[in-house]
mmCIF file of C-alpha atoms in Angstrom:
data_model
loop_
_atom_site.group_PDB
_atom_site.id
_atom_site.type_symbol
_atom_site.label_atom_id
_atom_site.label_comp_id
_atom_site.label_asym_id
_atom_site.label_seq_id
_atom_site.Cartn_x
_atom_site.Cartn_y
_atom_site.Cartn_z
ATOM 1 C CA UNK L 1 -0.190 -18.067 8.769
ATOM 2 C CA UNK L 2 0.193 -15.471 11.531
ATOM 3 C CA UNK L 3 3.095 -17.430 13.018
ATOM 4 C CA UNK L 4 4.859 -17.744 9.669
ATOM 5 C CA UNK L 5 4.355 -14.025 9.057
ATOM 6 C CA UNK L 6 5.780 -13.196 12.491
ATOM 7 C CA UNK L 7 8.831 -15.397 11.895
ATOM 8 C CA UNK L 8 9.492 -13.867 8.471
ATOM 9 C CA UNK L 9 9.060 -10.384 9.933
ATOM 10 C CA UNK L 10 11.676 -11.143 12.591
ATOM 11 C CA UNK L 11 14.117 -12.673 10.104
ATOM 12 C CA UNK L 12 13.882 -9.744 7.684
ATOM 13 C CA UNK L 13 13.675 -6.874 10.183
ATOM 14 C CA UNK L 14 16.227 -8.091 12.740
ATOM 15 C CA UNK L 15 19.163 -9.497 10.727
ATOM 16 C CA UNK L 16 21.611 -9.239 13.631
ATOM 17 C CA UNK L 17 19.571 -11.312 16.053
ATOM 18 C CA UNK L 18 18.502 -13.619 13.225
ATOM 19 C CA UNK L 19 22.142 -14.264 12.336
ATOM 20 C CA UNK L 20 22.939 -15.302 15.905
ATOM 21 C CA UNK L 21 19.832 -17.458 16.337
ATOM 22 C CA UNK L 22 20.332 -19.253 13.016
ATOM 23 C CA UNK L 23 23.957 -20.019 13.908
ATOM 24 C CA UNK L 24 22.869 -21.399 17.283
ATOM 25 C CA UNK L 25 19.968 -23.383 15.798
ATOM 26 C CA UNK L 26 21.830 -25.109 12.985
ATOM 27 C CA UNK L 27 24.964 -25.391 15.112
ATOM 28 C CA UNK L 28 22.969 -27.265 17.744
ATOM 29 C CA UNK L 29 21.510 -29.575 15.094
ATOM 30 C CA UNK L 30 25.005 -30.291 13.809
ATOM 31 C CA UNK L 31 26.310 -30.956 17.315
ATOM 32 C CA UNK L 32 23.485 -33.395 18.049
ATOM 33 C CA UNK L 33 23.240 -35.207 14.698
ATOM 34 C CA UNK L 34 26.835 -34.845 13.419
ATOM 35 C CA UNK L 35 25.358 -34.545 9.914
ATOM 36 C CA UNK L 36 27.460 -32.527 7.488
ATOM 37 C CA UNK L 37 24.417 -30.808 5.977
ATOM 38 C CA UNK L 38 23.699 -29.023 9.249
ATOM 39 C CA UNK L 39 27.320 -27.934 9.485
ATOM 40 C CA UNK L 40 27.056 -26.404 6.027
ATOM 41 C CA UNK L 41 23.737 -24.754 6.883
ATOM 42 C CA UNK L 42 25.315 -23.278 10.023
ATOM 43 C CA UNK L 43 27.630 -21.335 7.725
ATOM 44 C CA UNK L 44 25.249 -20.580 4.864
ATOM 45 C CA UNK L 45 21.825 -19.869 6.376
ATOM 46 C CA UNK L 46 22.756 -16.847 8.544
ATOM 47 C CA UNK L 47 24.425 -15.165 5.564
ATOM 48 C CA UNK L 48 21.669 -16.110 3.120
ATOM 49 C CA UNK L 49 19.068 -14.706 5.503
ATOM 50 C CA UNK L 50 20.601 -11.233 5.294
ATOM 51 C CA UNK L 51 20.082 -11.085 1.531
ATOM 52 C CA UNK L 52 17.038 -13.303 0.978
ATOM 53 C CA UNK L 53 14.711 -12.967 3.985
ATOM 54 C CA UNK L 54 12.910 -9.889 2.645
ATOM 55 C CA UNK L 55 12.418 -11.616 -0.729
ATOM 56 C CA UNK L 56 10.900 -14.702 0.901
ATOM 57 C CA UNK L 57 8.731 -12.421 3.021
ATOM 58 C CA UNK L 58 7.533 -10.571 -0.090
ATOM 59 C CA UNK L 59 6.646 -13.814 -1.870
ATOM 60 C CA UNK L 60 4.789 -15.215 1.153
ATOM 61 C CA UNK L 61 2.741 -12.087 1.824
ATOM 62 C CA UNK L 62 1.831 -11.644 -1.837
ATOM 63 C CA UNK L 63 0.743 -15.285 -2.097
ATOM 64 C CA UNK L 64 -1.274 -15.526 1.121
ATOM 65 C CA UNK L 65 -1.987 -11.985 2.298
ATOM 66 C CA UNK L 66 -5.018 -9.749 1.891
ATOM 67 C CA UNK L 67 -4.945 -6.280 0.399
ATOM 68 C CA UNK L 68 -4.950 -3.024 2.286
ATOM 69 C CA UNK L 69 -3.550 0.449 1.816
ATOM 70 C CA UNK L 70 -0.694 2.258 3.451
ATOM 71 C CA UNK L 71 0.906 5.661 3.581
ATOM 72 C CA UNK L 72 4.460 6.589 4.514
ATOM 73 C CA UNK L 73 4.321 9.227 7.248
ATOM 74 C CA UNK L 74 8.057 9.787 7.748
ATOM 75 C CA UNK L 75 11.333 8.875 6.050
ATOM 76 C CA UNK L 76 14.426 9.156 8.260
ATOM 77 C CA UNK L 77 18.042 8.761 7.182
ATOM 78 C CA UNK L 78 20.053 6.367 9.351
ATOM 79 C CA UNK L 79 23.793 6.241 9.975
ATOM 80 C CA UNK L 80 24.069 2.957 8.036
ATOM 81 C CA UNK L 81 24.810 2.635 4.329
ATOM 82 C CA UNK L 82 24.188 0.151 1.512
ATOM 83 C CA UNK L 83 26.548 0.321 -1.475
ATOM 84 C CA UNK L 84 27.686 3.737 -0.211
ATOM 85 C CA UNK L 85 24.073 4.979 -0.162
ATOM 86 C CA UNK L 86 22.258 5.879 3.072
ATOM 87 C CA UNK L 87 19.758 3.420 4.529
ATOM 88 C CA UNK L 88 16.405 5.001 5.413
ATOM 89 C CA UNK L 89 13.755 4.098 7.951
ATOM 90 C CA UNK L 90 10.113 4.389 6.851
ATOM 91 C CA UNK L 91 7.248 4.987 9.276
ATOM 92 C CA UNK L 92 4.019 3.615 7.809
ATOM 93 C CA UNK L 93 0.321 3.811 8.612
ATOM 94 C CA UNK L 94 -1.575 0.721 7.438
ATOM 95 C CA UNK L 95 -5.322 0.933 6.845
ATOM 96 C CA UNK L 96 -7.135 -2.404 6.699
ATOM 97 C CA UNK L 97 -10.389 -2.945 4.751
ATOM 98 C CA UNK L 98 -12.339 -3.083 8.033
ATOM 99 C CA UNK L 99 -11.112 0.376 9.023
ATOM 100 C CA UNK L 100 -8.375 -0.581 11.485
ATOM 101 C CA UNK L 101 -5.286 1.653 11.678
ATOM 102 C CA UNK L 102 -1.938 -0.058 12.311
ATOM 103 C CA UNK L 103 1.397 1.696 12.779
ATOM 104 C CA UNK L 104 4.405 -0.169 11.419
ATOM 105 C CA UNK L 105 7.532 0.466 9.405
ATOM 106 C CA UNK L 106 10.490 -0.905 7.502
ATOM 107 C CA UNK L 107 13.915 0.156 6.307
ATOM 108 C CA UNK L 108 15.608 0.195 2.936
ATOM 109 C CA UNK L 109 17.135 -3.180 3.828
ATOM 110 C CA UNK L 110 14.104 -4.891 5.370
ATOM 111 C CA UNK L 111 11.311 -3.706 3.062
ATOM 112 C CA UNK L 112 9.321 -6.428 1.312
ATOM 113 C CA UNK L 113 8.419 -5.298 -2.211
ATOM 114 C CA UNK L 114 6.552 -7.275 -4.861
ATOM 115 C CA UNK L 115 7.363 -7.950 -7.660
ATOM 116 C CA UNK L 116 10.902 -8.731 -6.468
ATOM 117 C CA UNK L 117 13.437 -6.851 -8.578
ATOM 118 C CA UNK L 118 17.109 -6.007 -8.434
ATOM 119 C CA UNK L 119 16.121 -2.535 -7.266
ATOM 120 C CA UNK L 120 14.617 -1.003 -4.131
ATOM 121 C CA UNK L 121 11.501 0.894 -5.219
ATOM 122 C CA UNK L 122 9.762 2.365 -2.178
ATOM 123 C CA UNK L 123 6.829 4.803 -1.988
ATOM 124 C CA UNK L 124 7.263 8.503 -1.158
ATOM 125 C CA UNK L 125 5.709 10.167 1.862
ATOM 126 C CA UNK L 126 2.044 11.161 1.985
ATOM 127 C CA UNK L 127 1.010 9.028 -0.994
ATOM 128 C CA UNK L 128 -1.246 5.988 -0.640
ATOM 129 C CA UNK L 129 0.117 2.668 -1.843
ATOM 130 C CA UNK L 130 -1.264 -0.868 -2.115
ATOM 131 C CA UNK L 131 -0.011 -3.566 0.240
ATOM 132 C CA UNK L 132 -0.760 -7.052 1.531
ATOM 133 C CA UNK L 133 -0.612 -8.489 5.046
ATOM 134 C CA UNK L 134 -1.718 -11.532 7.019
ATOM 135 C CA UNK L 135 -4.815 -10.737 9.139
ATOM 136 C CA UNK L 136 -3.836 -10.831 12.795
ATOM 137 C CA UNK L 137 -0.265 -9.686 12.109
ATOM 138 C CA UNK L 138 -0.779 -6.481 10.169
ATOM 139 C CA UNK L 139 2.630 -4.987 11.007
ATOM 140 C CA UNK L 140 4.306 -7.282 8.472
ATOM 141 C CA UNK L 141 3.499 -5.894 5.022
ATOM 142 C CA UNK L 142 4.587 -6.246 1.426
ATOM 143 C CA UNK L 143 4.414 -3.202 -0.836
ATOM 144 C CA UNK L 144 2.760 -3.970 -4.173
ATOM 145 C CA UNK L 145 4.742 -1.493 -6.225
ATOM 146 C CA UNK L 146 3.197 -2.208 -9.630
ATOM 147 C CA UNK L 147 -0.326 -1.705 -8.255
ATOM 148 C CA UNK L 148 0.527 1.569 -6.506
ATOM 149 C CA UNK L 149 0.529 5.041 -8.026
ATOM 150 C CA UNK L 150 4.262 5.595 -7.591
ATOM 151 C CA UNK L 151 5.056 2.233 -9.188
ATOM 152 C CA UNK L 152 2.677 2.759 -12.090
ATOM 153 C CA UNK L 153 4.260 6.174 -12.709
ATOM 154 C CA UNK L 154 7.680 4.515 -12.871
ATOM 155 C CA UNK L 155 6.417 1.937 -15.371
ATOM 156 C CA UNK L 156 4.890 4.642 -17.574
ATOM 157 C CA UNK L 157 8.125 6.646 -17.419
ATOM 158 C CA UNK L 158 10.173 3.633 -18.515
ATOM 159 C CA UNK L 159 7.741 2.912 -21.351
ATOM 160 C CA UNK L 160 7.911 6.530 -22.499
ATOM 161 C CA UNK L 161 11.698 6.294 -22.618
ATOM 162 C CA UNK L 162 11.398 3.593 -25.278
ATOM 163 C CA UNK L 163 9.158 5.853 -27.346
ATOM 164 C CA UNK L 164 11.561 8.750 -26.842
ATOM 165 C CA UNK L 165 14.500 6.670 -28.046
ATOM 166 C CA UNK L 166 12.621 5.744 -31.228
ATOM 167 C CA UNK L 167 11.562 9.381 -31.733
ATOM 168 C CA UNK L 168 15.126 10.680 -31.462
ATOM 169 C CA UNK L 169 16.350 8.124 -33.996
ATOM 170 C CA UNK L 170 13.595 9.088 -36.409
ATOM 171 C CA UNK L 171 14.110 12.840 -35.948
ATOM 172 C CA UNK L 172 17.842 12.421 -36.579
ATOM 173 C CA UNK L 173 17.257 10.587 -39.870
ATOM 174 C CA UNK L 174 13.747 11.098 -41.222
ATOM 175 C CA UNK L 175 14.581 9.413 -44.514
ATOM 176 C CA UNK L 176 15.414 6.148 -42.784
ATOM 177 C CA UNK L 177 12.369 3.945 -43.296
ATOM 178 C CA UNK L 178 13.411 1.480 -40.591
ATOM 179 C CA UNK L 179 13.596 4.233 -37.986
ATOM 180 C CA UNK L 180 10.127 5.428 -38.971
ATOM 181 C CA UNK L 181 8.670 1.933 -38.598
ATOM 182 C CA UNK L 182 10.393 1.471 -35.236
ATOM 183 C CA UNK L 183 8.959 4.788 -34.066
ATOM 184 C CA UNK L 184 5.465 3.807 -35.186
ATOM 185 C CA UNK L 185 5.777 0.420 -33.497
ATOM 186 C CA UNK L 186 6.973 2.036 -30.254
ATOM 187 C CA UNK L 187 3.955 4.351 -30.313
ATOM 188 C CA UNK L 188 1.564 1.464 -30.977
ATOM 189 C CA UNK L 189 3.101 -0.608 -28.188
ATOM 190 C CA UNK L 190 2.759 2.241 -25.696
ATOM 191 C CA UNK L 191 -0.845 2.939 -26.686
ATOM 192 C CA UNK L 192 -1.822 -0.742 -26.450
ATOM 193 C CA UNK L 193 -0.182 -1.331 -23.056
ATOM 194 C CA UNK L 194 -2.814 -1.144 -20.252
ATOM 195 C CA UNK L 195 -0.086 -0.102 -17.806
ATOM 196 C CA UNK L 196 -0.072 3.302 -19.523
ATOM 197 C CA UNK L 197 -3.784 4.077 -19.143
ATOM 198 C CA UNK L 198 -3.101 6.504 -16.294
ATOM 199 C CA UNK L 199 -1.227 8.929 -18.583
ATOM 200 C CA UNK L 200 -4.060 10.389 -20.667
ATOM 201 C CA UNK L 201 -1.966 13.266 -22.011
ATOM 202 C CA UNK L 202 0.744 10.974 -23.369
ATOM 203 C CA UNK L 203 -1.828 8.661 -24.932
ATOM 204 C CA UNK L 204 -3.546 11.536 -26.748
ATOM 205 C CA UNK L 205 -0.236 12.950 -27.930
ATOM 206 C CA UNK L 206 1.056 9.594 -29.141
ATOM 207 C CA UNK L 207 -2.172 8.823 -31.005
ATOM 208 C CA UNK L 208 -1.890 12.155 -32.831
ATOM 209 C CA UNK L 209 1.760 11.528 -33.700
ATOM 210 C CA UNK L 210 0.988 8.012 -34.896
ATOM 211 C CA UNK L 211 -1.848 9.328 -37.072
ATOM 212 C CA UNK L 212 0.526 11.841 -38.669
ATOM 213 C CA UNK L 213 3.024 9.082 -39.458
ATOM 214 C CA UNK L 214 0.500 6.738 -41.097
#
């Protein structure tokens, strides 16, 4: 497992070198075997690695890693960009369950985040987050966003937006029975969702509002 973790770390954190090595590897296989599949892989794998390596790394570490905690100690803007947005480097301190401290890091491009989404959701500085790693190669980590405080706060915020949408509809047309029922259902859904347990104030407020609408 350590070897697999090390390979995935290299592929996701060093895309330039990985591109070259993958071209050489599959190119050599094609030259030796003359099989078309290796010729196709020579073209596809280096490019696919740039976009998919961090996702594969996230899946592997979540499936086989053990939990620890981490904290971002520094976020530095680089000269590179992604979709016209700056790419940042993150310095991270990893704390293992047995008390070991490991210094590591990742960038906006190389970060492994689970669950995998079409968004890059990374923790802020000086706030503990949950992670997984393979014992013996602790520098390769996956951030468990939905189990970390910053990720849970994002989930609660998104859930509150659904309640807010229903509230605005109801406030704009109080005589509309459908809007009232949708508002009540949005409140009930928020209250029943265990992901929202961390927001005590919102839960109390929504219970009071729901009671007034019954």
